[in-house]
Short mmCIF file of C-alpha atoms and ligand atoms in Angstrom, two decimals:
data_model
loop_
_atom_site.label_atom_id
_atom_site.label_comp_id
_atom_site.label_asym_id
_atom_site.label_seq_id
_atom_site.Cartn_x
_atom_site.Cartn_y
_atom_site.Cartn_z
CA UNK A 28 0.00 0.00 0.00
CA UNK A 29 1.37 3.49 -0.82
CA UNK A 30 2.62 5.78 1.97
CA UNK A 31 -0.41 8.04 1.38
CA UNK A 32 -4.04 7.35 0.51
CA UNK A 33 -4.94 10.88 -0.51
CA UNK A 34 -3.02 14.03 -1.40
CA UNK A 35 -3.76 17.66 -2.14
CA UNK A 36 -1.53 19.08 -4.88
CA UNK A 37 -1.40 22.89 -4.84
CA UNK A 38 -0.45 24.06 -8.34
CA UNK A 39 -0.88 22.41 -11.72
CA UNK A 40 2.35 23.43 -13.48
CA UNK A 41 4.93 20.88 -14.59
CA UNK A 42 5.74 19.74 -11.03
CA UNK A 43 2.16 19.50 -9.77
CA UNK A 44 0.70 17.88 -12.87
CA UNK A 45 3.53 15.34 -13.03
CA UNK A 46 3.23 14.23 -9.41
CA UNK A 47 -0.57 14.07 -9.82
CA UNK A 48 -0.23 11.77 -12.85
CA UNK A 49 2.15 9.35 -11.12
CA UNK A 50 0.30 9.21 -7.80
CA UNK A 51 -3.12 8.83 -9.40
CA UNK A 52 -1.73 6.07 -11.62
CA UNK A 53 -0.42 4.39 -8.45
CA UNK A 54 -3.87 4.35 -6.86
CA UNK A 55 -3.64 7.45 -4.64
CA UNK A 56 -6.68 9.77 -4.51
CA UNK A 57 -5.39 13.08 -5.87
CA UNK A 58 -7.04 16.49 -5.64
CA UNK A 59 -5.23 19.20 -7.59
CA UNK A 60 -6.11 22.87 -7.33
CA UNK A 61 -4.73 25.78 -9.31
CA UNK A 62 -5.54 29.46 -8.92
CA UNK A 63 -5.40 30.09 -12.68
CA UNK A 64 -8.83 30.30 -14.29
CA UNK A 65 -7.88 27.58 -16.77
CA UNK A 66 -4.94 25.62 -18.09
CA UNK A 67 -2.62 28.23 -19.72
CA UNK A 68 -4.20 30.06 -22.64
CA UNK A 69 -1.30 32.11 -23.94
CA UNK A 70 2.41 31.70 -23.43
CA UNK A 71 5.83 31.38 -24.89
CA UNK A 72 7.98 28.40 -25.73
CA UNK A 73 9.97 26.09 -23.53
CA UNK A 74 13.22 24.21 -24.13
CA UNK A 75 13.03 20.70 -22.71
CA UNK A 76 16.34 18.92 -22.21
CA UNK A 77 16.68 15.14 -22.42
CA UNK A 78 16.33 14.62 -18.67
CA UNK A 79 12.95 16.40 -18.81
CA UNK A 80 11.91 14.22 -21.75
CA UNK A 81 12.82 11.07 -19.80
CA UNK A 82 10.29 12.04 -17.09
CA UNK A 83 7.68 13.02 -19.69
CA UNK A 84 8.03 9.53 -21.18
CA UNK A 85 7.56 8.04 -17.71
CA UNK A 86 4.36 10.10 -17.43
CA UNK A 87 3.03 8.45 -20.60
CA UNK A 88 2.93 11.66 -22.66
CA UNK A 89 6.05 11.31 -24.81
CA UNK A 90 4.18 10.53 -28.04
CA UNK A 91 2.02 13.62 -27.68
CA UNK A 92 4.95 15.81 -26.71
CA UNK A 93 6.96 14.52 -29.66
CA UNK A 94 4.07 15.19 -32.03
CA UNK A 95 3.61 18.79 -30.79
CA UNK A 96 7.25 19.76 -30.33
CA UNK A 97 10.42 20.09 -32.39
CA UNK A 98 13.41 17.81 -31.69
CA UNK A 99 17.06 18.59 -32.23
CA UNK A 100 20.50 17.40 -31.11
CA UNK A 101 22.85 20.30 -31.79
CA UNK A 102 23.39 23.82 -30.53
CA UNK A 103 24.69 26.60 -32.78
CA UNK A 104 26.87 29.47 -31.61
CA UNK A 105 26.71 32.58 -33.79
CA UNK A 106 28.41 35.96 -33.85
CA UNK A 107 26.58 39.29 -33.51
CA UNK A 108 27.97 40.38 -36.89
CA UNK A 109 26.12 41.48 -40.06
CA UNK A 110 26.01 37.89 -41.37
CA UNK A 111 25.13 36.20 -38.07
CA UNK A 112 28.17 34.02 -38.73
CA UNK A 113 27.95 30.47 -37.40
CA UNK A 114 31.01 30.04 -35.20
CA UNK A 115 30.45 26.53 -33.90
CA UNK A 116 27.99 23.69 -33.97
CA UNK A 117 28.04 21.64 -30.77
CA UNK A 118 26.51 18.19 -30.45
CA UNK A 119 24.41 18.09 -27.31
CA UNK A 120 24.56 15.20 -24.88
CA UNK A 121 21.39 13.10 -24.92
CA UNK A 122 20.77 13.39 -21.20
CA UNK A 123 17.53 11.40 -21.33
CA UNK A 124 19.24 8.39 -22.93
CA UNK A 125 20.15 7.53 -26.51
CA UNK A 126 16.55 6.82 -27.50
CA UNK A 127 15.42 10.39 -26.75
CA UNK A 128 16.59 13.56 -28.48
CA UNK A 129 18.99 15.87 -26.66
CA UNK A 130 16.44 18.69 -26.75
CA UNK A 131 12.85 19.41 -27.72
CA UNK A 132 11.26 22.84 -28.03
CA UNK A 133 7.53 23.24 -27.60
CA UNK A 134 4.74 25.70 -26.93
CA UNK A 135 4.30 26.00 -23.15
CA UNK A 136 0.49 25.98 -23.13
CA UNK A 137 0.52 22.80 -25.24
CA UNK A 138 2.74 21.08 -22.67
CA UNK A 139 0.51 22.31 -19.84
CA UNK A 140 -2.62 20.98 -21.57
CA UNK A 141 -1.06 17.57 -22.29
CA UNK A 142 0.01 17.14 -18.65
CA UNK A 143 -3.29 18.27 -17.15
CA UNK A 144 -5.30 16.04 -19.50
CA UNK A 145 -3.11 13.06 -18.59
CA UNK A 146 -3.54 13.75 -14.86
CA UNK A 147 -7.28 13.88 -15.35
CA UNK A 148 -7.26 10.64 -17.39
CA UNK A 149 -5.40 8.93 -14.56
CA UNK A 150 -8.16 9.96 -12.18
CA UNK A 151 -6.82 13.10 -10.51
CA UNK A 152 -9.61 15.55 -9.62
CA UNK A 153 -8.54 18.90 -11.02
CA UNK A 154 -10.06 22.26 -10.18
CA UNK A 155 -8.90 25.52 -11.75
CA UNK A 156 -9.74 28.93 -10.36
CA UNK A 157 -9.27 27.65 -6.81
CA UNK A 158 -6.78 29.45 -4.59
CA UNK A 159 -5.16 27.46 -1.79
CA UNK A 160 -6.39 28.43 1.67
CA UNK A 161 -6.17 27.14 5.23
CA UNK A 162 -3.10 24.90 5.16
CA UNK A 163 -3.82 23.52 8.63
CA UNK A 164 -7.23 22.27 7.51
CA UNK A 165 -5.75 20.77 4.35
CA UNK A 166 -2.99 18.95 6.18
CA UNK A 167 -5.58 17.50 8.53
CA UNK A 168 -7.85 16.44 5.67
CA UNK A 169 -5.15 14.86 3.50
CA UNK A 170 -2.30 12.46 4.24
CA UNK A 171 0.01 14.81 2.32
CA UNK A 172 -0.10 18.34 0.88
CA UNK A 173 2.27 18.91 -2.04
CA UNK A 174 3.12 22.57 -2.59
CA UNK A 175 3.88 22.80 -6.31
CA UNK A 176 2.78 26.41 -6.47
CA UNK A 177 5.77 27.98 -8.15
CA UNK A 178 8.18 30.83 -7.50
CA UNK A 179 5.93 32.81 -5.13
CA UNK A 180 4.70 29.69 -3.39
CA UNK A 181 1.84 30.30 -0.99
CA UNK A 182 2.56 26.94 0.64
CA UNK A 183 6.19 27.91 1.30
CA UNK A 184 5.10 31.11 3.05
CA UNK A 185 2.45 29.28 5.07
CA UNK A 186 5.17 26.94 6.31
CA UNK A 187 7.11 29.97 7.54
CA UNK A 188 10.06 29.28 5.22
CA UNK A 189 11.38 32.76 4.57
CA UNK A 190 13.56 31.97 1.54
CA UNK A 191 12.37 34.05 -1.41
CA UNK A 192 13.67 34.20 -5.00
CA UNK A 193 16.32 36.87 -5.43
CA UNK A 194 16.91 38.93 -8.59
CA UNK A 195 19.86 37.75 -10.69
CA UNK A 196 20.38 41.08 -12.47
CA UNK A 197 19.14 40.01 -15.90
CA UNK A 198 15.85 40.33 -17.73
CA UNK A 199 14.58 38.49 -20.81
CA UNK A 200 12.44 39.57 -23.74
CA UNK A 201 10.53 36.63 -25.19
CA UNK A 202 8.25 36.21 -28.14
CA UNK A 203 6.45 33.38 -29.86
CA UNK A 204 6.24 33.61 -33.64
CA UNK A 205 6.70 31.90 -37.02
CA UNK A 206 9.65 29.57 -37.60
CA UNK A 207 11.81 30.51 -40.58
CA UNK A 208 12.69 27.34 -42.53
CA UNK A 209 16.37 27.93 -41.75
CA UNK A 210 15.83 27.51 -37.99
CA UNK A 211 16.13 23.82 -37.14
CA UNK A 212 17.74 24.04 -33.68
CA UNK A 213 18.66 26.57 -31.00
CA UNK A 214 21.34 29.11 -31.93
CA UNK A 215 22.81 31.42 -29.34
CA UNK A 216 24.39 34.75 -30.24
CA UNK A 217 26.73 35.97 -27.50
CA UNK A 218 27.70 39.64 -27.39
CA UNK A 219 26.21 42.72 -29.00
CA UNK A 220 23.71 44.86 -27.06
CA UNK A 221 22.13 41.79 -25.40
CA UNK A 222 23.98 39.23 -23.31
CA UNK A 223 22.36 36.46 -25.32
CA UNK A 224 20.09 36.51 -28.35
CA UNK A 225 18.63 33.10 -29.08
CA UNK A 226 15.75 31.11 -30.48
CA UNK A 227 14.32 27.64 -30.22
CA UNK A 228 12.01 25.92 -32.72
CA UNK A 229 8.80 24.78 -31.03
CA UNK A 230 6.96 23.04 -33.86
CA UNK A 231 6.75 22.79 -37.65
CA UNK A 232 5.58 26.40 -37.97
CA UNK A 233 6.58 28.05 -34.71
CA UNK A 234 9.51 29.17 -32.62
CA UNK A 235 10.23 31.27 -29.59
CA UNK A 236 12.95 33.89 -29.62
CA UNK A 237 14.56 35.71 -26.73
CA UNK A 238 17.00 38.46 -25.83
CA UNK A 239 18.65 38.69 -22.43
CA UNK A 240 19.65 42.12 -21.08
CA UNK A 241 20.41 43.85 -17.77
CA UNK A 242 17.27 43.68 -15.62
CA UNK A 243 15.20 46.84 -15.99
CA UNK A 244 11.84 48.01 -14.86
CA UNK A 245 9.88 47.48 -18.06
CA UNK A 246 6.48 47.40 -16.37
CA UNK A 247 5.57 50.90 -17.56
CA UNK A 248 5.84 50.04 -21.27
CA UNK A 249 2.65 49.61 -23.28
CA UNK A 250 2.49 46.39 -25.36
CA UNK A 251 3.32 48.43 -28.49
CA UNK A 252 6.32 50.04 -26.77
CA UNK A 253 7.48 46.63 -25.55
CA UNK A 254 7.29 45.26 -29.10
CA UNK A 255 9.25 48.24 -30.45
CA UNK A 256 11.90 47.82 -27.73
CA UNK A 257 12.33 44.13 -28.46
CA UNK A 258 12.52 44.76 -32.21
CA UNK A 259 15.14 47.44 -31.70
CA UNK A 260 17.31 45.20 -29.52
CA UNK A 261 16.91 42.38 -32.06
CA UNK A 262 18.12 44.75 -34.79
CA UNK A 263 21.74 44.00 -33.83
CA UNK A 264 21.37 40.30 -34.73
CA UNK A 265 21.31 38.85 -38.20
CA UNK A 266 21.21 35.52 -40.06
CA UNK A 267 17.85 33.91 -39.09
CA UNK A 268 17.15 36.87 -36.78
CA UNK A 269 16.47 39.05 -39.83
CA UNK A 270 13.42 36.97 -40.68
CA UNK A 271 12.38 36.51 -37.06
CA UNK A 272 12.45 40.28 -36.56
CA UNK A 273 10.24 40.78 -39.63
CA UNK A 274 7.71 38.38 -38.11
CA UNK A 275 7.76 40.22 -34.80
CA UNK A 276 4.54 42.16 -35.23
CA UNK A 277 2.13 41.09 -32.50
CA UNK A 278 2.41 43.17 -29.29
CA UNK A 279 0.37 40.56 -27.40
CA UNK A 280 3.15 38.04 -28.03
CA UNK A 281 5.94 40.00 -26.34
CA UNK A 282 6.80 39.31 -22.73
CA UNK A 283 9.46 40.64 -20.34
CA UNK A 284 10.56 38.72 -17.24
CA UNK A 285 13.42 39.24 -14.80
CA UNK A 286 15.56 36.28 -13.76
CA UNK A 287 15.32 35.15 -10.15
CA UNK A 288 16.81 32.31 -8.17
CA UNK A 289 16.60 30.53 -4.81
CA UNK A 290 17.09 27.14 -3.15
CA UNK A 291 15.63 25.93 0.10
CA UNK A 292 18.60 24.40 1.81
CA UNK A 293 17.49 21.45 3.87
CA UNK A 294 14.46 19.24 3.84
CA UNK A 295 11.69 20.50 1.57
CA UNK A 296 9.02 19.07 3.85
CA UNK A 297 7.61 20.14 7.19
CA UNK A 298 5.69 17.16 8.49
CA UNK A 299 3.11 16.16 5.89
CA UNK A 300 3.61 19.21 3.66
CA UNK A 301 6.32 19.14 1.00
CA UNK A 302 7.49 21.64 -1.62
CA UNK A 303 8.58 20.66 -5.12
CA UNK A 304 9.57 22.47 -8.33
CA UNK A 305 9.95 26.25 -8.35
CA UNK A 306 8.42 26.42 -4.88
CA UNK A 307 11.59 24.76 -3.56
CA UNK A 308 14.24 25.99 -6.01
CA UNK A 309 14.53 28.17 -9.09
CA UNK A 310 17.31 29.09 -11.48
CA UNK A 311 17.87 31.55 -14.29
CA UNK A 312 17.09 29.68 -17.53
CA UNK A 313 20.73 29.75 -18.72
CA UNK A 314 20.78 25.94 -18.83
CA UNK A 315 17.04 25.49 -19.50
CA UNK A 316 16.80 23.12 -16.52
CA UNK A 317 14.01 24.63 -14.36
CA UNK A 318 11.14 22.52 -15.63
CA UNK A 319 13.44 19.50 -15.93
CA UNK A 320 14.30 19.75 -12.23
CA UNK A 321 10.63 20.27 -11.35
CA UNK A 322 9.72 17.10 -13.26
CA UNK A 323 12.51 15.15 -11.57
CA UNK A 324 11.28 16.27 -8.13
CA UNK A 325 7.82 14.94 -9.01
CA UNK A 326 9.19 11.64 -10.30
CA UNK A 327 11.36 10.93 -7.24
CA UNK A 328 8.67 11.99 -4.76
CA UNK A 329 6.06 9.76 -6.42
CA UNK A 330 8.49 6.84 -6.57
CA UNK A 331 9.13 7.01 -2.80
CA UNK A 332 5.47 7.56 -1.87
CA UNK A 333 4.38 4.57 -3.95
CA UNK A 334 7.23 2.33 -2.80
CA UNK A 335 7.00 2.87 0.97
CA UNK A 336 3.99 2.17 3.12
CA UNK A 337 4.29 5.08 5.54
CA UNK A 338 5.47 8.70 5.58
CA UNK A 339 8.59 8.19 7.66
CA UNK A 340 11.66 10.29 8.44
CA UNK A 341 13.63 7.83 6.33
CA UNK A 342 11.44 8.59 3.30
CA UNK A 343 12.01 12.33 3.70
CA UNK A 344 15.73 11.83 4.24
CA UNK A 345 15.95 9.82 1.03
CA UNK A 346 13.94 12.46 -0.86
CA UNK A 347 16.33 15.16 0.36
CA UNK A 348 19.39 13.05 -0.43
CA UNK A 349 18.24 12.40 -3.99
CA UNK A 350 17.03 15.89 -4.80
CA UNK A 351 18.73 18.64 -2.82
CA UNK A 352 22.34 18.38 -4.05
CA UNK A 353 21.33 17.75 -7.64
CA UNK A 354 18.92 20.69 -7.81
CA UNK A 355 21.40 22.92 -5.99
CA UNK A 356 24.20 22.04 -8.41
CA UNK A 357 21.94 22.93 -11.35
CA UNK A 358 20.91 26.24 -9.72
CA UNK A 359 24.52 27.16 -8.94
CA UNK A 360 25.73 26.29 -12.44
CA UNK A 361 22.89 28.31 -13.99
CA UNK A 362 23.82 31.26 -11.75
CA UNK A 363 27.51 30.90 -12.63
CA UNK A 364 26.68 31.19 -16.34
CA UNK A 365 24.66 34.33 -15.64
CA UNK A 366 27.45 35.81 -13.48
CA UNK A 367 30.10 35.24 -16.15
CA UNK A 368 27.97 37.23 -18.53
CA UNK A 369 27.18 40.00 -16.09
CA UNK A 370 30.88 40.49 -15.28
CA UNK A 371 32.05 39.89 -18.87
CA UNK A 372 34.28 37.10 -17.65
CA UNK A 373 35.47 34.35 -19.99
CA UNK A 374 34.53 31.31 -17.96
CA UNK A 375 34.70 27.72 -19.15
CA UNK A 376 31.11 27.68 -20.48
CA UNK A 377 31.37 24.41 -22.48
CA UNK A 378 33.07 22.74 -19.51
CA UNK A 379 30.33 23.81 -17.10
CA UNK A 380 27.56 22.79 -19.51
CA UNK A 381 29.16 19.37 -20.02
CA UNK A 382 29.51 18.85 -16.26
CA UNK A 383 25.80 19.55 -15.71
CA UNK A 384 24.82 17.41 -18.71
CA UNK A 385 26.76 14.44 -17.29
CA UNK A 386 25.15 14.96 -13.90
CA UNK A 387 21.57 15.06 -15.20
CA UNK A 388 22.18 12.21 -17.64
CA UNK A 389 22.10 9.94 -14.58
CA UNK A 390 18.44 9.29 -13.76
CA UNK A 391 17.41 11.29 -10.65
C1 LIG B 423 12.09 33.43 -18.52
C2 LIG B 423 12.09 31.98 -18.14
C3 LIG B 423 12.39 31.01 -19.09
C4 LIG B 423 12.43 29.66 -18.74
N1 LIG B 423 12.76 28.75 -19.69
C5 LIG B 423 12.84 27.44 -19.34
C6 LIG B 423 13.20 26.47 -20.31
O1 LIG B 423 13.39 26.79 -21.48
N2 LIG B 423 13.29 25.17 -19.90
C7 LIG B 423 13.06 24.78 -18.60
O2 LIG B 423 13.17 23.58 -18.28
N3 LIG B 423 12.69 25.69 -17.68
C8 LIG B 423 12.58 26.99 -18.02
N4 LIG B 423 12.20 27.91 -17.07
C9 LIG B 423 11.85 27.46 -15.72
C10 LIG B 423 10.46 26.81 -15.69
O3 LIG B 423 9.53 27.68 -16.28
C11 LIG B 423 10.05 26.52 -14.26
O4 LIG B 423 11.13 25.94 -13.55
C12 LIG B 423 8.87 25.54 -14.22
O5 LIG B 423 7.78 26.09 -14.91
C13 LIG B 423 8.49 25.26 -12.77
O6 LIG B 423 7.32 24.48 -12.74
P1 LIG B 423 6.45 24.42 -11.41
O7 LIG B 423 5.37 23.45 -11.69
O8 LIG B 423 7.32 24.21 -10.23
O9 LIG B 423 5.87 25.89 -11.22
P2 LIG B 423 4.83 26.71 -12.15
O10 LIG B 423 4.93 26.30 -13.56
O11 LIG B 423 5.05 28.14 -11.81
O12 LIG B 423 3.39 26.25 -11.64
C14 LIG B 423 2.89 26.70 -10.41
C15 LIG B 423 1.38 26.65 -10.48
O13 LIG B 423 0.85 26.95 -9.18
C16 LIG B 423 -0.28 27.77 -9.33
N5 LIG B 423 -0.43 28.51 -8.07
C17 LIG B 423 0.36 29.50 -7.58
N6 LIG B 423 -0.08 29.92 -6.39
C18 LIG B 423 -1.20 29.20 -6.11
C19 LIG B 423 -2.10 29.18 -5.03
N7 LIG B 423 -1.96 29.99 -3.96
N8 LIG B 423 -3.14 28.30 -5.05
C20 LIG B 423 -3.29 27.45 -6.12
N9 LIG B 423 -2.46 27.45 -7.18
C21 LIG B 423 -1.43 28.29 -7.17
C22 LIG B 423 0.03 28.64 -10.51
O14 LIG B 423 -1.15 29.14 -11.13
C23 LIG B 423 0.79 27.69 -11.43
O15 LIG B 423 -0.03 27.05 -12.37
C24 LIG B 423 12.16 29.27 -17.40
C25 LIG B 423 11.84 30.22 -16.44
C26 LIG B 423 11.81 31.57 -16.79
C27 LIG B 423 11.47 32.60 -15.75
#
């Protein structure tokens, strides 16, 4: 018999939906609530590394993800010159195993929909538009409460854990638009007016493109001003960017976000309440590992809850042992990449990326 008979999952992002799928499949009664009115309606793209794909396959959604997304195995490095010169083509490590691609880009709302539908199919009871309230009542009513409620986790604050995400010093412009035929993988342009200008194909006809700059207060810009600002910054980048910039016409598709980061150092549970995903740790997306780590948290937590027959200290110790160091290493490496850029230092970027890839290639 599993360690829990019923759970409340707060938050239906990657972490919450994944743990709901696995627990419901294992016979646990799962209630999932999310404060959003509905599964995401609009959004940008997401880069899923092999280790994220390995968990998505475990969740039984790989075929759908593969059909919606765009797979690739190399990373291009380009110069911020008038030709967008390709400097290097690196073969990515297949961190999910040889039978999965190194990377897959996809539309975020499509991923969210696939995961929520799967959780529902497995029997999880899902309610959108419901804000978490009264943690003490929930922890009395359920064997376990899983706080998968993201960066500004309500559950984390209710537990009195006063670790909050801290600004990294960078901000990112993102857009979701048409894929030029020449874009068949992610290319990163280092240098020029942005720290990084990049793009990732997300499907046959789509891609998301991004520009990373010093963090600024962009909240006062109208959507039209935001679009004009992104287009202007993109003007320094060429090659495929020339076509991407031409397609950048919809103000509603432009988004600005500042990078933040945190890690809760120590057990992520307090009694029968546990935090996973961005609620417990977050990193700047310099390695595109945030969702991957959230999915791994869900996979390991579900494995332990379904294997053991009680919620014991030993279970929580094992969860901490398998997750804390790994997530922390990923957060620190992601921060190191950001710092090297902020201080214009020439760090060993390929070396650091390879070290993390080898780490996450081992199943969590
Ligand atoms: C700019 C940017 C780019 C990124 N790019 C990538 C990338 O390419 N690849 C990658 O792997 N990662 C990327 N990440 C990180 C990734 O987005 C996150 O790590 C991942 O989404 C975390 O998933 P989660 O389920 O923990 O949290 P979330 O996806 O934030 O889900 C939390 C859910 O909880 C709900 N919620 C919040 N509060 C409450 C409440 N009180 N009651 C009920 N529900 C609540 C929210 O509505 C939300 O649906 C990026 C992050 C940023 C900021």
